[in-house]
Short mmCIF file of C-alpha atoms and ligand atoms in Angstrom, two decimals:
data_model
loop_
_atom_site.label_atom_id
_atom_site.label_comp_id
_atom_site.label_asym_id
_atom_site.label_seq_id
_atom_site.Cartn_x
_atom_site.Cartn_y
_atom_site.Cartn_z
CA MET A 1 91.91 89.71 117.02
CA THR A 2 88.28 88.53 116.80
CA MET A 3 85.97 91.43 115.08
CA PRO A 4 83.07 92.35 117.20
CA PRO A 5 79.45 91.57 115.59
CA GLU A 6 78.28 95.30 116.00
CA GLY A 7 78.45 98.23 113.96
CA HIS A 8 78.83 97.51 110.39
CA GLY A 9 81.14 95.22 108.64
CA THR A 10 83.42 95.24 105.58
CA ARG A 11 83.31 93.76 101.69
CA ILE A 12 85.51 93.28 99.04
CA LEU A 13 84.23 95.76 96.31
CA GLY A 14 86.88 94.26 93.61
CA THR A 15 90.12 93.48 92.79
CA GLY A 16 92.69 94.27 90.47
CA SER A 17 96.07 93.21 89.57
CA ALA A 18 99.44 93.51 87.04
CA THR A 19 102.10 91.32 86.27
CA PRO A 20 104.55 92.26 83.47
CA GLU A 21 104.98 90.55 80.12
CA LYS A 22 108.29 89.72 80.32
CA VAL A 23 108.80 86.02 81.32
CA LEU A 24 111.82 84.59 82.88
CA SER A 25 111.72 80.83 82.58
CA ASN A 26 113.87 78.16 84.32
CA GLN A 27 115.58 77.85 80.93
CA ASP A 28 116.60 81.16 80.79
CA LEU A 29 118.09 80.58 84.24
CA GLU A 30 119.79 77.77 83.06
CA GLN A 31 121.89 80.19 80.72
CA ILE A 32 123.31 82.44 83.23
CA LEU A 33 123.56 80.13 86.59
CA ASP A 34 124.65 76.53 87.62
CA THR A 35 120.97 75.32 87.97
CA SER A 36 118.76 73.13 86.22
CA ASP A 37 115.11 73.19 85.52
CA GLU A 38 114.70 70.12 87.06
CA TRP A 39 115.86 71.28 90.31
CA ILE A 40 114.03 74.60 90.52
CA ARG A 41 110.87 72.70 89.83
CA GLN A 42 111.54 69.89 92.23
CA ARG A 43 112.83 72.15 94.92
CA THR A 44 110.24 75.21 94.47
CA GLY A 45 107.23 74.38 91.98
CA ILE A 46 108.25 77.04 89.63
CA ARG A 47 108.73 77.21 85.83
CA THR A 48 108.16 80.64 85.11
CA ARG A 49 108.43 84.24 86.51
CA ARG A 50 107.40 87.64 85.30
CA VAL A 51 109.92 90.36 85.37
CA VAL A 52 109.87 93.81 84.79
CA ASP A 53 111.55 95.53 81.86
CA GLN A 54 113.66 98.08 83.93
CA SER A 55 115.17 99.97 80.29
CA THR A 56 111.46 101.26 80.30
CA GLY A 57 111.63 102.49 84.09
CA ALA A 58 108.83 99.90 84.68
CA GLY A 59 109.15 98.65 88.60
CA THR A 60 107.12 98.46 91.57
CA ILE A 61 105.54 102.05 91.08
CA SER A 62 104.36 100.88 87.76
CA LEU A 63 102.86 97.65 88.96
CA ALA A 64 101.37 99.16 92.12
CA CYS A 65 99.82 101.99 89.44
CA ASP A 66 98.79 99.35 87.00
CA ALA A 67 96.94 96.94 89.66
CA LEU A 68 95.22 99.88 91.26
CA GLU A 69 93.95 101.30 87.96
CA ASN A 70 92.98 97.89 86.95
CA ALA A 71 90.95 97.30 90.28
CA VAL A 72 89.11 100.83 89.82
CA ALA A 73 88.06 99.66 86.25
CA ASN A 74 86.85 96.48 87.58
CA THR A 75 85.09 98.02 89.99
CA GLY A 76 83.56 100.95 88.37
CA ILE A 77 84.43 102.92 91.35
CA ASP A 78 84.63 106.66 91.27
CA PRO A 79 88.28 107.18 92.42
CA LEU A 80 87.48 110.25 94.58
CA GLU A 81 85.33 107.74 97.00
CA ILE A 82 88.72 106.03 98.09
CA ASP A 83 89.75 107.44 101.18
CA LEU A 84 92.96 105.65 101.93
CA ILE A 85 95.63 104.04 100.03
CA ILE A 86 97.97 101.53 101.61
CA CYS A 87 100.57 99.85 99.46
CA ALA A 88 102.57 97.07 100.78
CA THR A 89 105.99 96.94 99.45
CA CYS A 90 109.85 96.32 100.00
CA THR A 91 110.93 97.23 96.92
CA GLN A 92 110.38 100.95 96.41
CA GLU A 93 112.34 102.58 93.84
CA MET A 94 111.96 105.56 96.15
CA THR A 95 110.99 105.84 99.90
CA CYS A 96 109.88 109.07 99.44
CA PRO A 97 107.07 109.75 97.98
CA SER A 98 105.48 106.39 98.84
CA ALA A 99 104.33 104.35 95.89
CA ALA A 100 100.95 104.79 97.39
CA CYS A 101 100.90 108.62 96.24
CA ARG A 102 102.21 107.72 93.12
CA ALA A 103 99.24 105.28 92.78
CA GLN A 104 96.96 107.85 94.33
CA ALA A 105 98.15 110.30 91.45
CA ARG A 106 97.67 107.64 88.76
CA VAL A 107 93.96 106.83 89.28
CA GLY A 108 92.89 110.26 90.59
CA ALA A 109 92.15 109.62 94.26
CA PHE A 110 92.61 113.00 95.35
CA ASN A 111 90.57 112.41 98.74
CA ALA A 112 92.87 109.51 99.58
CA ALA A 113 95.32 109.72 102.16
CA ALA A 114 98.28 107.28 101.05
CA PHE A 115 101.03 105.67 102.78
CA ASP A 116 103.42 102.53 102.23
CA LEU A 117 103.71 99.46 104.39
CA ALA A 118 106.88 97.56 104.77
CA ALA A 119 106.48 94.08 106.09
CA ALA A 120 107.96 91.92 103.15
CA CYS A 121 105.88 89.29 102.08
CA SER A 122 103.21 89.40 104.84
CA GLY A 123 102.58 93.16 103.61
CA TYR A 124 99.35 92.67 101.71
CA VAL A 125 97.78 90.63 104.86
CA TYR A 126 98.70 93.37 107.00
CA GLY A 127 97.25 95.93 104.79
CA ILE A 128 93.95 94.30 104.50
CA ASN A 129 93.46 93.81 108.41
CA ILE A 130 94.82 97.39 108.58
CA ALA A 131 92.16 98.52 106.05
CA ASP A 132 89.08 96.44 107.59
CA THR A 133 89.89 97.61 111.06
CA LEU A 134 90.11 101.16 109.99
CA ILE A 135 86.57 100.65 108.22
CA ARG A 136 84.96 98.84 111.12
CA GLN A 137 86.18 101.66 113.59
CA GLY A 138 84.41 104.35 111.23
CA ARG A 139 87.53 106.45 110.47
CA HIS A 140 87.48 105.16 106.77
CA LYS A 141 84.79 104.33 104.24
CA THR A 142 86.62 102.99 101.11
CA ILE A 143 90.47 101.54 101.30
CA ALA A 144 92.61 100.25 98.30
CA VAL A 145 95.18 97.97 99.56
CA ILE A 146 97.94 97.35 97.13
CA GLY A 147 100.74 94.76 97.28
CA ALA A 148 103.37 95.33 94.76
CA ASP A 149 106.94 94.18 94.34
CA ALA A 150 109.48 94.33 91.75
CA MET A 151 111.54 91.47 93.16
CA SER A 152 113.63 91.29 90.01
CA THR A 153 115.37 94.79 90.61
CA VAL A 154 116.41 93.51 94.16
CA MET A 155 117.98 90.10 92.98
CA ASP A 156 121.81 89.33 92.77
CA TYR A 157 121.45 87.00 89.24
CA SER A 158 124.97 85.13 90.30
CA GLU A 159 123.07 83.92 93.59
CA ARG A 160 121.41 80.68 92.57
CA SER A 161 119.77 79.81 95.74
CA VAL A 162 117.52 82.98 95.98
CA SER A 163 117.35 84.22 92.26
CA ILE A 164 115.09 81.17 91.09
CA LEU A 165 112.48 82.16 93.53
CA PHE A 166 111.17 85.50 92.99
CA GLY A 167 109.21 87.45 90.35
CA ASP A 168 107.11 90.58 89.82
CA ALA A 169 103.53 91.38 90.40
CA ALA A 170 101.19 93.36 92.20
CA GLY A 171 97.59 92.79 93.45
CA ALA A 172 94.86 95.20 94.99
CA ALA A 173 91.86 95.24 96.71
CA ILE A 174 89.09 97.68 97.19
CA ILE A 175 87.60 97.21 100.45
CA THR A 176 84.30 99.25 101.59
CA ARG A 177 81.80 99.58 104.36
CA ASP A 178 79.03 96.89 104.31
CA GLU A 179 75.68 97.46 106.59
CA ASN A 180 76.12 93.63 107.70
CA PRO A 181 78.60 93.39 110.52
CA GLU A 182 78.96 89.64 109.87
CA ARG A 183 80.56 90.34 106.79
CA GLY A 184 84.13 91.31 106.29
CA CYS A 185 87.35 90.25 108.20
CA ILE A 186 86.18 87.92 110.96
CA TYR A 187 89.68 86.94 112.41
CA GLN A 188 92.99 88.74 112.15
CA ASN A 189 96.29 88.02 113.11
CA LEU A 190 99.31 89.93 112.58
CA GLY A 191 102.81 88.99 114.21
CA ALA A 192 106.52 89.30 114.14
CA ASP A 193 109.64 88.10 115.60
CA GLY A 194 112.57 90.52 114.66
CA ARG A 195 115.41 88.08 116.25
CA GLY A 196 114.94 86.50 112.68
CA TRP A 197 115.83 89.32 110.78
CA GLU A 198 119.15 88.11 109.53
CA CYS A 199 117.10 85.10 107.73
CA LEU A 200 115.92 87.43 104.91
CA TYR A 201 117.44 91.38 104.33
CA MET A 202 118.25 93.54 102.07
CA PRO A 203 121.59 95.81 103.07
CA ARG A 204 122.02 99.21 101.47
CA ARG A 205 125.37 99.33 103.33
CA GLU A 206 128.34 97.25 103.92
CA ILE A 207 128.08 97.60 107.62
CA ASP A 208 124.55 96.15 108.00
CA VAL A 209 125.72 92.98 106.74
CA PRO A 210 125.31 90.45 109.95
CA GLU A 211 128.55 88.44 110.83
CA SER A 212 126.68 85.09 110.07
CA ASP A 213 126.46 85.97 106.57
CA LYS A 214 130.12 87.76 105.72
CA GLU A 215 131.69 84.81 104.24
CA THR A 216 130.18 85.00 100.65
CA PRO A 217 130.39 88.40 98.43
CA ILE A 218 127.41 90.33 98.96
CA ARG A 219 125.72 92.53 96.40
CA LEU A 220 124.61 95.69 98.44
CA GLY A 221 120.72 96.37 97.56
CA CYS A 222 120.14 92.83 96.79
CA LEU A 223 118.07 90.50 98.79
CA ARG A 224 119.65 87.82 101.02
CA MET A 225 118.09 84.93 102.37
CA ASN A 226 118.83 81.80 104.57
CA GLY A 227 116.67 79.71 102.32
CA ARG A 228 116.87 76.71 104.66
CA GLU A 229 115.91 78.66 108.36
CA VAL A 230 113.24 80.65 106.26
CA PHE A 231 111.90 76.98 104.77
CA LYS A 232 111.87 75.70 108.42
CA PHE A 233 110.23 78.81 109.95
CA ALA A 234 107.44 78.85 107.07
CA VAL A 235 106.61 75.27 107.34
CA LYS A 236 105.57 75.47 110.96
CA LYS A 237 104.64 79.16 111.15
CA PHE A 238 102.17 78.33 108.26
CA LEU A 239 100.32 75.77 110.22
CA SER A 240 100.25 77.08 113.65
CA VAL A 241 98.81 80.61 112.28
CA ILE A 242 96.06 78.67 110.35
CA GLU A 243 95.25 76.38 113.26
CA THR A 244 94.96 79.37 115.61
CA THR A 245 93.01 81.25 113.16
CA LEU A 246 90.36 78.64 112.75
CA GLN A 247 90.46 77.85 116.35
CA GLU A 248 89.93 81.52 117.86
CA ALA A 249 87.41 82.33 114.99
CA ASN A 250 85.46 79.03 115.98
CA ILE A 251 85.43 77.98 112.11
CA SER A 252 86.32 74.72 110.77
CA ILE A 253 88.29 73.81 107.97
CA ASP A 254 85.77 72.25 106.32
CA ASP A 255 83.84 75.83 106.14
CA VAL A 256 86.92 77.25 104.24
CA SER A 257 85.93 77.33 100.43
CA GLN A 258 89.59 79.35 99.60
CA LEU A 259 92.94 78.78 101.54
CA ILE A 260 95.17 81.58 99.81
CA CYS A 261 98.76 81.31 101.07
CA HIS A 262 101.65 83.53 100.10
CA GLN A 263 103.45 81.72 97.15
CA SER A 264 106.76 80.93 98.72
CA ASN A 265 107.48 77.64 97.81
CA LEU A 266 105.08 75.08 96.42
CA ARG A 267 106.65 72.52 99.00
CA ILE A 268 105.77 74.69 101.74
CA ILE A 269 101.88 75.37 100.27
CA GLU A 270 101.64 71.73 99.89
CA SER A 271 102.92 70.89 103.57
CA ALA A 272 100.10 72.83 104.83
CA ARG A 273 97.69 71.52 102.33
CA GLU A 274 98.37 68.03 103.03
CA ARG A 275 98.59 68.39 107.06
CA LEU A 276 95.18 70.21 106.83
CA GLY A 277 93.78 67.58 104.43
CA LEU A 278 92.48 69.83 102.05
CA GLU A 279 91.76 68.98 98.20
CA LYS A 280 93.79 70.84 95.70
CA ASP A 281 91.10 73.16 94.62
CA ARG A 282 90.67 74.89 97.87
CA VAL A 283 94.59 75.92 98.18
CA TYR A 284 95.18 78.32 94.99
CA VAL A 285 98.59 77.88 93.52
CA ASN A 286 99.99 80.41 90.81
CA ILE A 287 103.83 80.12 91.88
CA ASP A 288 104.62 77.96 89.15
CA ARG A 289 103.83 80.64 86.74
CA VAL A 290 104.88 83.53 88.37
CA GLY A 291 107.43 82.68 91.27
CA ASN A 292 107.44 84.21 94.57
CA SER A 293 106.43 88.09 94.23
CA SER A 294 106.81 88.78 97.78
CA SER A 295 103.89 91.73 98.70
CA GLY A 296 102.15 90.98 95.41
CA SER A 297 101.72 87.45 95.84
CA ILE A 298 98.28 86.95 97.79
CA GLY A 299 96.81 90.13 95.83
CA LEU A 300 97.48 88.61 92.89
CA CYS A 301 96.04 85.15 93.79
CA LEU A 302 93.02 86.87 95.07
CA ASP A 303 92.27 88.77 92.07
CA GLU A 304 93.04 85.46 89.82
CA LEU A 305 90.28 83.54 91.75
CA ASN A 306 88.06 86.92 91.75
CA GLN A 307 88.39 87.05 87.98
CA ALA A 308 87.62 83.37 87.63
CA GLY A 309 84.34 83.72 89.65
CA ARG A 310 85.56 81.77 92.44
CA ILE A 311 85.28 84.22 95.23
CA ARG A 312 81.27 83.88 95.95
CA GLU A 313 79.48 86.09 98.33
CA GLY A 314 78.91 84.42 101.98
CA GLU A 315 82.14 81.97 101.49
CA ILE A 316 84.88 81.79 103.81
CA VAL A 317 88.32 82.65 102.66
CA LEU A 318 91.57 82.49 104.50
CA MET A 319 94.50 84.63 103.75
CA VAL A 320 98.01 83.32 105.17
CA ALA A 321 101.38 84.92 104.87
CA PHE A 322 104.87 84.64 106.18
CA GLY A 323 108.17 86.72 105.12
CA GLY A 324 111.01 88.67 106.32
CA GLY A 325 111.26 90.33 109.50
CA MET A 326 110.32 87.80 110.46
CA THR A 327 106.54 88.52 109.99
CA TRP A 328 103.28 86.69 109.55
CA ALA A 329 99.65 87.43 109.38
CA SER A 330 96.22 85.71 108.70
CA SER A 331 93.12 87.50 107.38
CA LEU A 332 90.04 85.29 107.59
CA TRP A 333 87.04 86.72 105.82
CA ARG A 334 83.23 86.35 104.85
CA VAL A 335 83.30 87.70 101.32
O1 LIG B 401 108.87 84.84 100.45
C1 LIG B 401 109.70 84.28 101.68
C2 LIG B 401 110.77 83.91 101.12
N1 LIG B 401 111.48 82.72 101.03
C3 LIG B 401 111.41 81.47 101.09
O2 LIG B 401 110.27 81.20 101.23
C4 LIG B 401 112.45 80.58 100.93
C5 LIG B 401 112.29 79.19 101.86
N2 LIG B 401 113.31 78.40 101.43
C6 LIG B 401 113.22 77.78 100.07
O3 LIG B 401 112.32 77.65 99.42
C7 LIG B 401 114.27 76.78 99.92
O4 LIG B 401 115.31 76.41 101.03
C8 LIG B 401 115.24 76.98 98.65
C9 LIG B 401 114.38 76.77 97.38
C10 LIG B 401 115.68 78.43 98.80
C11 LIG B 401 116.31 75.79 98.64
O5 LIG B 401 116.05 74.57 98.63
P1 LIG B 401 116.60 73.68 99.49
O6 LIG B 401 115.81 72.31 99.20
O7 LIG B 401 116.43 73.98 101.17
O8 LIG B 401 118.23 73.56 99.40
P2 LIG B 401 119.34 73.87 100.19
O9 LIG B 401 119.57 75.44 100.43
O10 LIG B 401 119.38 72.99 101.20
O11 LIG B 401 120.64 72.97 99.17
C12 LIG B 401 120.42 71.96 98.59
C13 LIG B 401 121.68 72.05 97.55
C14 LIG B 401 122.79 72.53 97.98
O12 LIG B 401 123.98 71.90 97.35
P3 LIG B 401 124.58 70.75 98.39
O13 LIG B 401 125.33 71.48 99.70
O14 LIG B 401 123.59 69.82 98.97
O15 LIG B 401 125.89 70.22 97.34
C15 LIG B 401 122.81 73.77 97.11
O16 LIG B 401 124.01 74.25 96.83
O17 LIG B 401 120.97 72.62 96.31
C16 LIG B 401 122.41 73.45 95.87
N3 LIG B 401 121.38 74.37 95.22
C17 LIG B 401 121.11 74.63 93.97
N4 LIG B 401 121.44 73.61 93.08
C18 LIG B 401 120.89 73.70 91.88
C19 LIG B 401 121.01 75.65 95.87
N5 LIG B 401 120.19 76.45 94.84
C20 LIG B 401 120.35 75.59 93.82
C21 LIG B 401 119.89 76.09 92.53
N6 LIG B 401 120.17 74.80 91.50
N7 LIG B 401 119.20 77.26 92.22
#
C-alpha cells in the first residue's frame, strides 16, 4: 500500500531498546548440546545471545517496559503525550493483561490505549506500519511501538536445531505526526500465509501438535521449527518483498541508506544483500552478538543504528521481516 502524499506525515521521534545482561555463548551451548561453536557460526553467524535471568522474574514484560522507558528517556517526551502503545510479542508471560498495558503503567503513559500484536518475527514491522497508518488517518498523534521477545523462556535447550538461534531483546520507537506529508512510511506491505503454520509454532496442548511433527518428543510451551523449510521460505520471501516494495514505491535500491532485515540467520541476510548488490555497511547486522530475538530484532537494530547516529533525517530506510504464521512485512521510510 502506497501512502497518499496529502495531509500530514509521520516521523520517528526516537528509539530505545533493552537487552538482558546475561550472555549465552556458543561455548556455553557446547556444554549442554551436541553442537559446536564452528557449526553454529558457519550455519547462522551467531556467536552469542542475551538471555533473561528467569529467577528474578525477568522476561518479555520487563524487556518491553525497559525498552519503552529507554525510548521515553531518549526522546524526552512527556509520557502523557503517547496516545497508543502497541507491543509486538509472541512470548507473553500472560496473555491478559497485555505487555503493552504493563509498559503503559511502567512509564506512566495514562492517556494511551494499549494492546499486544502477535505476528511472530514480523510483529515489530506490522506494528510500525499500523502506527504510521493510524497517525496519517488522524486517529492518533503519538504512538509507541515495542517489539519484545524473551525467546529463551520458550526454548527447549535439548533441541539443538532451534535453541542455538534465539535470544532475548526488545526495541521501541515513538512515532509521531509530522507536518510534512512526504515524511514517514512511504510504502508498506503486510502479508501472511497461514498454510505454513506448522513450520514455526508453539504448542500449549498435545492435541495441537501436527501429524508432521509427531516423530520427535515435544516439550509443550516451547518453540518448534522446521528450519530447512523456514530457511527456503525466508531466502525467497526477503528478496521478493524487498523488490516489490522498491518497485511499488518507485525507489531504487541505490537510494536506500539502510536495509534493516529481521536477524534470523546471517546466511539469509547475506543472501539478500549479495543479490541486491549492497555494500556491507548498508545492511545492518547484530545477530552475531544477540542472536534472533523475534519481535525484538528490528526494533533493537533500529535503536542501535539511531544511537550510533546512522539514521539521518531525509534518508530512506527499509525494514523487512518474515516469521511464524507464516507472516512477512516491509516498511519503507523517509526518516
Ligand atoms: O525468525 C525466523 C525463525 N527461523 C529461521 O530463520 C530459521 C531458518 N533456518 C535456519 O536458520 C537453518 O535451517 C538452521 C540454522 C536452523 C539449521 O541449519 P541448516 O543448514 O538448515 O541445517 P539442517 O537442518 O539442514 O541440518 C544439517 C545437519 C543435520 O545433520 P545430518 O542430518 O546432515 O547428519 C542436523 O542434524 O546439521 C545437524 N544439526 C546440527 N549440528 C550441530 C542441526 N542443528 C545442529 C547443531 N549443531 N546445532
